Amino acid sequence: MKYCEKAPESIRENLFTMYDRDWAILSAGTEQSFNSMTVSWGGAGTLWGKPAATVYVRPQRYTLEFLRREPLFTLGFFTPEEHGVLAPFGSKSGRDCDKYALSGIQPVFAHDTVFPDGARLVLICRKQYQQQMDPACFLDPSLDKTWYGAKDYHWMLIGEVQKVLVREE
Ligand SMILES: Cc1cc2nc3c(=O)[nH]c(=O)nc-3n(C[C@H](O)[C@H](O)[C@H](O)COP(=O)(O)O)c2cc1C
């Protein structure tokens, strides 16, 4: 599909639904080696004076290996109507299968990174910060208890949004 580049400030989106309800496919890697997974936790805004996006990734995700290694990551946002076709990205690991082949979605290699073809909106992000959550920093201990029974604290990765691509209809 064809994409056109837009200024980040021209995007009119609801950040409270675009991750959690719409779902995003988080990707990192090169044509030789890459992986993608569904995320519904994340955010976007301004940090260090630039447009920025944040994702939260558990340590057991195969995608984290690519995210920690690569300078860029992408977020490809879809719609609830596409959740069926996206299913492999959130239920299977790239360690065990080719999620792109299973879903029928093509990977696009562009801008020195990768994203799933058909996403209605793509953020190309240059990594600026990565850190695993520290359990000592929870102010509400119930969060630790509820979400981290396995002590698998999320890695937080923040990237400067360098390009915003919008799918052309
Ligand atoms: C709707 C949905 C949202 C998800 N959001 C996240 C998330 O924000 N962070 C995370 O670490 N895993 C999340 N997951 C789980 C991963 O997508 C899933 O474990 C995936 O299979 C990991 O693939 P990988 O091992 O190839 O990286 C989500 C799954 C679904 C279905």
Short mmCIF file of N, CA, C and O in Angstrom, two decimals, residues 19 26 43-48 50-56 67 70-75 123-130 156-163:
data_model
loop_
_atom_site.label_atom_id
_atom_site.label_comp_id
_atom_site.label_asym_id
_atom_site.label_seq_id
_atom_site.Cartn_x
_atom_site.Cartn_y
_atom_site.Cartn_z
N TYR A 19 -4.13 2.72 21.16
CA TYR A 19 -3.36 1.53 21.58
C TYR A 19 -4.32 0.44 22.06
O TYR A 19 -4.29 -0.68 21.59
N LEU A 26 3.99 -3.59 17.00
CA LEU A 26 5.31 -3.04 17.31
C LEU A 26 6.36 -3.91 16.60
O LEU A 26 6.34 -5.14 16.74
N GLY A 43 2.00 4.92 24.84
CA GLY A 43 1.57 6.30 24.86
C GLY A 43 2.36 7.12 23.86
O GLY A 43 3.29 6.63 23.23
N ALA A 44 1.97 8.38 23.73
CA ALA A 44 2.69 9.30 22.84
C ALA A 44 2.47 10.71 23.33
O ALA A 44 1.46 11.00 23.96
N GLY A 45 3.42 11.57 23.04
CA GLY A 45 3.32 12.96 23.48
C GLY A 45 4.60 13.69 23.16
O GLY A 45 5.16 13.51 22.07
N THR A 46 5.06 14.48 24.11
CA THR A 46 6.28 15.26 23.90
C THR A 46 7.29 14.91 24.97
O THR A 46 6.95 14.82 26.15
N LEU A 47 8.53 14.68 24.56
CA LEU A 47 9.59 14.42 25.53
C LEU A 47 10.90 14.96 24.97
O LEU A 47 11.17 14.79 23.78
N TRP A 48 11.67 15.58 25.85
CA TRP A 48 12.94 16.17 25.44
C TRP A 48 12.74 17.09 24.22
O TRP A 48 13.56 17.11 23.30
N LYS A 50 10.65 16.90 21.76
CA LYS A 50 10.32 16.29 20.46
C LYS A 50 9.10 15.38 20.60
O LYS A 50 8.83 14.87 21.70
N PRO A 51 8.41 15.09 19.49
CA PRO A 51 7.35 14.09 19.54
C PRO A 51 7.94 12.74 19.93
O PRO A 51 9.00 12.36 19.43
N ALA A 52 7.26 12.04 20.83
CA ALA A 52 7.83 10.78 21.35
C ALA A 52 6.72 9.75 21.53
O ALA A 52 5.55 10.09 21.77
N ALA A 53 7.11 8.48 21.41
CA ALA A 53 6.17 7.38 21.68
C ALA A 53 6.84 6.41 22.64
O ALA A 53 8.07 6.22 22.61
N THR A 54 6.03 5.82 23.52
CA THR A 54 6.53 4.89 24.53
C THR A 54 5.80 3.56 24.40
O THR A 54 4.59 3.54 24.16
N VAL A 55 6.55 2.46 24.56
CA VAL A 55 5.92 1.13 24.58
C VAL A 55 6.42 0.38 25.81
O VAL A 55 7.48 0.71 26.38
N TYR A 56 5.66 -0.63 26.22
CA TYR A 56 5.98 -1.42 27.41
C TYR A 56 5.98 -2.89 26.99
O TYR A 56 4.96 -3.41 26.53
N LEU A 67 14.14 -5.03 19.74
CA LEU A 67 13.96 -3.66 20.24
C LEU A 67 15.19 -3.16 20.98
O LEU A 67 15.58 -2.00 20.85
N GLU A 70 18.18 -2.78 18.11
CA GLU A 70 18.06 -1.92 16.92
C GLU A 70 17.89 -0.45 17.31
O GLU A 70 17.29 -0.15 18.34
N PRO A 71 18.35 0.45 16.46
CA PRO A 71 18.19 1.88 16.78
C PRO A 71 16.77 2.40 16.55
O PRO A 71 16.41 3.43 17.08
N LEU A 72 16.00 1.70 15.73
CA LEU A 72 14.65 2.17 15.38
C LEU A 72 13.60 1.14 15.78
O LEU A 72 13.87 -0.06 15.80
N PHE A 73 12.39 1.62 16.09
CA PHE A 73 11.24 0.73 16.16
C PHE A 73 10.06 1.42 15.48
O PHE A 73 10.09 2.64 15.26
N THR A 74 9.05 0.62 15.12
CA THR A 74 7.87 1.20 14.49
C THR A 74 6.61 0.74 15.21
O THR A 74 6.58 -0.34 15.80
N LEU A 75 5.60 1.59 15.15
CA LEU A 75 4.27 1.25 15.65
C LEU A 75 3.31 1.39 14.47
O LEU A 75 3.19 2.49 13.90
N LEU A 123 4.14 4.99 13.02
CA LEU A 123 5.11 5.89 13.64
C LEU A 123 6.49 5.24 13.52
O LEU A 123 6.67 4.09 13.94
N ILE A 124 7.43 5.97 12.95
CA ILE A 124 8.81 5.49 12.85
C ILE A 124 9.57 6.19 13.97
O ILE A 124 9.66 7.43 14.01
N CYS A 125 10.10 5.40 14.89
CA CYS A 125 10.67 5.98 16.12
C CYS A 125 12.14 5.62 16.25
O CYS A 125 12.53 4.47 16.04
N ARG A 126 12.92 6.63 16.64
CA ARG A 126 14.34 6.39 16.94
C ARG A 126 14.48 6.29 18.45
O ARG A 126 14.12 7.20 19.18
N LYS A 127 15.01 5.15 18.88
CA LYS A 127 15.08 4.87 20.32
C LYS A 127 15.94 5.89 21.06
O LYS A 127 17.02 6.24 20.62
N GLN A 128 15.41 6.32 22.20
CA GLN A 128 16.16 7.28 23.01
C GLN A 128 16.43 6.77 24.41
O GLN A 128 17.34 7.23 25.08
N TYR A 129 15.60 5.83 24.86
CA TYR A 129 15.71 5.41 26.26
C TYR A 129 15.11 4.02 26.39
O TYR A 129 14.06 3.73 25.79
N GLN A 130 15.77 3.16 27.14
CA GLN A 130 15.18 1.85 27.42
C GLN A 130 15.59 1.43 28.83
O GLN A 130 16.73 1.59 29.24
N MET A 156 10.49 -0.49 29.37
CA MET A 156 9.91 0.72 28.80
C MET A 156 10.88 1.22 27.73
O MET A 156 12.08 1.38 28.02
N LEU A 157 10.39 1.42 26.55
CA LEU A 157 11.24 1.94 25.47
C LEU A 157 10.60 3.21 24.94
O LEU A 157 9.41 3.22 24.61
N ILE A 158 11.38 4.26 24.89
CA ILE A 158 10.89 5.56 24.42
C ILE A 158 11.64 5.92 23.15
O ILE A 158 12.88 5.79 23.09
N GLY A 159 10.89 6.34 22.15
CA GLY A 159 11.54 6.74 20.90
C GLY A 159 11.05 8.08 20.42
O GLY A 159 9.88 8.44 20.61
N GLU A 160 11.97 8.82 19.82
CA GLU A 160 11.54 10.06 19.15
C GLU A 160 10.79 9.68 17.88
O GLU A 160 11.28 8.85 17.09
N VAL A 161 9.61 10.24 17.70
CA VAL A 161 8.83 9.95 16.49
C VAL A 161 9.46 10.74 15.35
O VAL A 161 9.32 11.97 15.29
N GLN A 162 10.16 10.05 14.48
CA GLN A 162 10.87 10.76 13.41
C GLN A 162 10.04 10.92 12.16
O GLN A 162 10.23 11.86 11.39
N LYS A 163 9.13 9.96 11.95
CA LYS A 163 8.26 10.05 10.77
C LYS A 163 6.88 9.53 11.13
O LYS A 163 6.76 8.57 11.89
#
